[in-house]
CSV table of N, CA and C in Angstrom, one decimal:
chain,number,residue,atom,x,y,z
J,1,UNK,N,91.2,98.4,-85.2
J,1,UNK,CA,92.3,97.2,-86.3
J,1,UNK,C,93.3,97.6,-85.7
J,2,UNK,N,94.5,97.3,-86.3
J,2,UNK,CA,96.0,97.6,-86.4
J,2,UNK,C,96.8,98.1,-86.8
J,3,UNK,N,97.9,99.2,-87.0
J,3,UNK,CA,98.7,99.1,-88.4
J,3,UNK,C,99.3,99.1,-87.8
J,4,UNK,N,100.0,98.1,-88.4
J,4,UNK,CA,101.5,98.0,-88.3
J,4,UNK,C,102.7,97.9,-89.8
J,5,UNK,N,103.0,98.9,-89.5
J,5,UNK,CA,104.7,99.1,-90.8
J,5,UNK,C,103.6,99.2,-92.1
J,6,UNK,N,102.4,100.2,-91.9
J,6,UNK,CA,101.8,100.7,-93.2
J,6,UNK,C,100.0,99.2,-93.4
J,7,UNK,N,100.2,98.9,-92.7
J,7,UNK,CA,100.1,97.1,-92.6
J,7,UNK,C,98.4,97.3,-92.2
J,8,UNK,N,97.4,97.2,-92.4
J,8,UNK,CA,95.9,97.3,-91.8
J,8,UNK,C,95.5,96.1,-91.0
J,9,UNK,N,95.7,95.9,-90.0
J,9,UNK,CA,95.5,94.2,-89.6
J,9,UNK,C,94.3,93.9,-88.7
J,10,UNK,N,92.8,93.7,-89.0
J,10,UNK,CA,91.4,93.8,-88.1
J,10,UNK,C,90.7,93.2,-88.6
J,11,UNK,N,89.5,94.0,-88.6
J,11,UNK,CA,87.7,93.9,-89.3
J,11,UNK,C,87.8,94.5,-90.2
J,12,UNK,N,88.7,95.3,-91.0
J,12,UNK,CA,88.1,96.4,-91.4
J,12,UNK,C,87.1,97.6,-91.2
J,13,UNK,N,86.2,98.6,-91.9
J,13,UNK,CA,85.8,99.9,-91.5
J,13,UNK,C,85.1,99.1,-90.7
J,14,UNK,N,83.8,99.9,-89.9
J,14,UNK,CA,82.6,99.2,-89.2
J,14,UNK,C,83.2,98.4,-88.1
J,15,UNK,N,84.8,97.7,-87.9
J,15,UNK,CA,84.8,97.1,-87.0
J,15,UNK,C,83.8,95.8,-86.6
J,16,UNK,N,83.5,95.4,-87.5
J,16,UNK,CA,82.9,94.3,-87.4
J,16,UNK,C,83.3,93.1,-86.8
J,17,UNK,N,83.2,92.1,-85.4
J,17,UNK,CA,84.3,91.0,-86.4
J,17,UNK,C,84.1,90.2,-86.6
J,18,UNK,N,82.8,90.0,-87.7
J,18,UNK,CA,82.6,88.8,-88.3
J,18,UNK,C,83.7,89.3,-89.5
J,19,UNK,N,84.3,89.8,-89.4
J,19,UNK,CA,85.1,90.6,-91.0
J,19,UNK,C,86.5,90.2,-90.3
J,20,UNK,N,87.6,89.5,-91.6
J,20,UNK,CA,88.3,89.4,-91.3
J,20,UNK,C,89.3,90.8,-92.6
J,21,UNK,N,90.4,91.9,-92.4
J,21,UNK,CA,90.8,92.4,-93.3
J,21,UNK,C,92.6,92.8,-93.0
J,22,UNK,N,92.8,92.2,-94.4
J,22,UNK,CA,94.4,92.0,-94.1
J,22,UNK,C,95.0,92.8,-94.7
J,23,UNK,N,95.3,94.0,-95.1
J,23,UNK,CA,96.7,94.8,-96.0
J,23,UNK,C,95.7,96.1,-96.0
J,24,UNK,N,96.4,97.3,-96.7
J,24,UNK,CA,96.4,98.5,-96.6
J,24,UNK,C,95.1,99.0,-97.2
J,25,UNK,N,94.1,100.1,-96.4
J,25,UNK,CA,92.6,99.9,-97.1
J,25,UNK,C,91.9,98.6,-97.0
J,26,UNK,N,92.2,97.5,-97.3
J,26,UNK,CA,91.3,96.4,-96.8
J,26,UNK,C,90.1,96.9,-96.2
J,27,UNK,N,88.8,95.9,-96.8
J,27,UNK,CA,87.9,97.3,-96.5
J,27,UNK,C,87.5,98.2,-95.5
J,28,UNK,N,88.3,98.8,-96.4
J,28,UNK,CA,88.1,100.3,-95.7
J,28,UNK,C,86.6,100.8,-95.0
J,29,UNK,N,85.8,101.1,-96.2
J,29,UNK,CA,84.8,101.8,-96.4
J,29,UNK,C,83.6,100.9,-95.4
J,30,UNK,N,84.0,99.8,-95.0
J,30,UNK,CA,82.6,98.6,-94.6
J,30,UNK,C,82.2,99.6,-93.5
J,31,UNK,N,80.8,99.4,-93.1
J,31,UNK,CA,79.8,99.8,-91.9
J,31,UNK,C,78.9,98.9,-91.9
J,32,UNK,N,78.2,98.3,-92.3
J,32,UNK,CA,77.4,96.9,-92.0
J,32,UNK,C,77.9,95.9,-92.2
J,33,UNK,N,78.5,95.6,-93.9
J,33,UNK,CA,78.6,94.3,-94.0
J,33,UNK,C,79.1,93.4,-93.4
J,34,UNK,N,79.6,91.8,-92.8
J,34,UNK,CA,79.5,90.8,-92.4
J,34,UNK,C,80.0,90.1,-93.1
J,35,UNK,N,81.1,88.7,-91.9
J,35,UNK,CA,81.6,87.6,-93.0
J,35,UNK,C,82.3,87.9,-94.1
J,36,UNK,N,83.1,88.9,-94.4
J,36,UNK,CA,83.8,89.3,-95.2
J,36,UNK,C,85.0,89.0,-94.7
J,37,UNK,N,86.1,88.5,-96.5
J,37,UNK,CA,87.7,88.0,-96.0
J,37,UNK,C,87.9,89.0,-96.9
J,38,UNK,N,88.8,90.0,-96.4
J,38,UNK,CA,88.9,90.7,-97.7
J,38,UNK,C,91.7,90.5,-97.4
J,39,UNK,N,92.2,89.9,-98.3
J,39,UNK,CA,93.8,90.4,-98.0
J,39,UNK,C,94.4,90.8,-99.5
J,40,UNK,N,94.4,91.8,-99.1
J,40,UNK,CA,95.3,92.5,-99.6
J,40,UNK,C,95.0,94.3,-100.0
J,41,UNK,N,96.0,94.6,-100.2
J,41,UNK,CA,96.1,96.2,-100.4
J,41,UNK,C,94.8,97.3,-101.6
J,42,UNK,N,94.0,97.3,-100.8
J,42,UNK,CA,92.6,98.0,-101.3
J,42,UNK,C,91.6,96.9,-101.8
J,43,UNK,N,91.8,95.8,-101.4
J,43,UNK,CA,90.8,94.6,-101.3
J,43,UNK,C,89.9,94.9,-100.6
J,44,UNK,N,88.2,94.7,-101.8
J,44,UNK,CA,87.3,94.7,-101.1
J,44,UNK,C,87.2,96.5,-100.2
J,45,UNK,N,88.2,97.5,-100.7
J,45,UNK,CA,88.0,98.5,-100.5
J,45,UNK,C,87.1,100.2,-100.3
J,46,UNK,N,86.2,99.1,-101.2
J,46,UNK,CA,84.6,100.1,-101.4
J,46,UNK,C,83.4,99.2,-100.3
J,47,UNK,N,83.3,98.8,-100.1
J,47,UNK,CA,82.0,97.9,-99.9
J,47,UNK,C,81.4,98.3,-98.5
J,48,UNK,N,80.3,98.6,-98.7
J,48,UNK,CA,79.9,99.2,-97.1
J,48,UNK,C,79.0,98.0,-96.9
J,49,UNK,N,77.9,97.8,-97.5
J,49,UNK,CA,76.7,96.7,-97.2
J,49,UNK,C,77.2,94.7,-97.5
J,50,UNK,N,77.7,95.0,-98.4
J,50,UNK,CA,77.2,93.7,-98.9
J,50,UNK,C,78.2,92.4,-98.0
J,51,UNK,N,77.9,91.4,-98.2
J,51,UNK,CA,78.5,90.2,-96.6
J,51,UNK,C,78.6,88.8,-97.5
J,52,UNK,N,79.2,88.2,-96.9
J,52,UNK,CA,79.9,87.2,-97.7
J,52,UNK,C,80.7,87.2,-98.5
J,53,UNK,N,81.2,88.3,-99.0
J,53,UNK,CA,82.4,88.8,-99.6
J,53,UNK,C,83.9,88.1,-99.7
J,54,UNK,N,84.9,87.5,-100.6
J,54,UNK,CA,85.5,86.9,-100.3
J,54,UNK,C,86.7,87.8,-101.3
J,55,UNK,N,88.1,88.5,-100.8
J,55,UNK,CA,88.5,89.0,-102.0
J,55,UNK,C,89.8,88.8,-101.9
J,56,UNK,N,91.2,88.6,-102.3
J,56,UNK,CA,92.5,87.6,-102.2
J,56,UNK,C,93.1,88.4,-103.6
J,57,UNK,N,93.9,89.3,-102.9
J,57,UNK,CA,94.8,89.7,-104.5
J,57,UNK,C,94.5,91.9,-104.2
J,58,UNK,N,95.6,92.1,-104.5
J,58,UNK,CA,95.6,93.5,-104.8
J,58,UNK,C,95.1,94.4,-105.4
J,59,UNK,N,93.8,95.1,-104.3
J,59,UNK,CA,92.4,96.1,-105.4
J,59,UNK,C,91.8,94.7,-105.5
J,60,UNK,N,91.8,93.8,-105.7
J,60,UNK,CA,90.6,92.8,-105.6
J,60,UNK,C,89.6,93.0,-105.1
J,61,UNK,N,88.1,92.7,-106.2
J,61,UNK,CA,86.6,93.8,-106.0
J,61,UNK,C,86.9,94.8,-104.8
J,62,UNK,N,87.6,95.9,-105.4
J,62,UNK,CA,87.8,97.5,-105.2
J,62,UNK,C,86.6,98.4,-105.0
J,63,UNK,N,86.0,98.1,-105.8
J,63,UNK,CA,85.6,98.4,-106.4
J,63,UNK,C,83.6,97.9,-106.3
J,64,UNK,N,83.3,97.2,-105.9
J,64,UNK,CA,82.3,96.3,-106.1
J,64,UNK,C,80.8,97.2,-106.2
J,65,UNK,N,80.5,96.1,-106.5
J,65,UNK,CA,78.7,96.9,-107.7
J,65,UNK,C,77.7,95.8,-106.9
J,66,UNK,N,77.4,96.3,-105.1
J,66,UNK,CA,76.4,95.3,-104.8
J,66,UNK,C,74.9,94.8,-105.0
J,67,UNK,N,74.7,95.3,-106.4
J,67,UNK,CA,73.5,94.7,-106.8
J,67,UNK,C,74.0,93.3,-107.2
J,68,UNK,N,75.0,93.4,-108.4
J,68,UNK,CA,75.4,92.4,-109.0
J,68,UNK,C,76.5,91.4,-108.7
J,69,UNK,N,77.3,91.4,-107.3
J,69,UNK,CA,78.4,91.0,-107.5
J,69,UNK,C,78.3,90.5,-105.3
J,70,UNK,N,77.1,89.7,-105.3
J,70,UNK,CA,76.3,89.5,-103.8
J,70,UNK,C,77.2,87.9,-103.5
J,71,UNK,N,77.8,87.7,-102.0
J,71,UNK,CA,78.5,86.4,-102.3
J,71,UNK,C,79.3,86.6,-103.0
J,72,UNK,N,80.3,86.9,-103.5
J,72,UNK,CA,81.5,86.6,-104.5
J,72,UNK,C,82.8,86.0,-103.7
J,73,UNK,N,83.4,86.0,-104.5
J,73,UNK,CA,85.2,85.8,-104.9
J,73,UNK,C,85.9,86.0,-105.7
J,74,UNK,N,87.4,87.1,-105.3
J,74,UNK,CA,87.9,86.8,-106.3
J,74,UNK,C,88.8,87.2,-105.1
J,75,UNK,N,90.4,86.5,-106.5
J,75,UNK,CA,90.9,85.7,-106.4
J,75,UNK,C,92.4,86.5,-107.5
J,76,UNK,N,93.3,87.3,-107.4
J,76,UNK,CA,94.8,88.2,-108.1
J,76,UNK,C,93.8,89.4,-108.4
J,77,UNK,N,95.4,90.2,-108.8
J,77,UNK,CA,95.6,91.3,-109.0
J,77,UNK,C,94.6,91.7,-109.4
J,78,UNK,N,94.0,93.0,-109.0
J,78,UNK,CA,92.3,93.6,-109.6
J,78,UNK,C,91.4,92.9,-110.2
J,79,UNK,N,91.1,91.4,-109.3
J,79,UNK,CA,90.3,90.6,-109.9
J,79,UNK,C,89.1,91.3,-109.7
J,80,UNK,N,88.2,91.1,-110.7
J,80,UNK,CA,86.7,91.7,-110.3
J,80,UNK,C,86.3,93.6,-110.1
J,81,UNK,N,87.7,93.8,-110.4
J,81,UNK,CA,87.9,95.2,-109.9
J,81,UNK,C,86.5,96.5,-111.6
J,82,UNK,N,85.7,96.2,-110.8
J,82,UNK,CA,84.4,96.9,-111.7
J,82,UNK,C,84.0,98.1,-111.0
């Protein structure tokens, strides 16, 4: 991942080539989750293993619950922040 003016651009945690992360701490905790897109500060920040997730907006899906939100889409600041 590249850090440009405190903005992360790349694959997020786990360096999975099937993920896209754009924003400070976006997809930061990811380990094995794949096919995820996180755009915005702390979007999908706590995700570790969930796949097929899309989060757009500051804090969208920040603390996602893997048993309840599989293959989810969240758009907007704090959307599905649980």
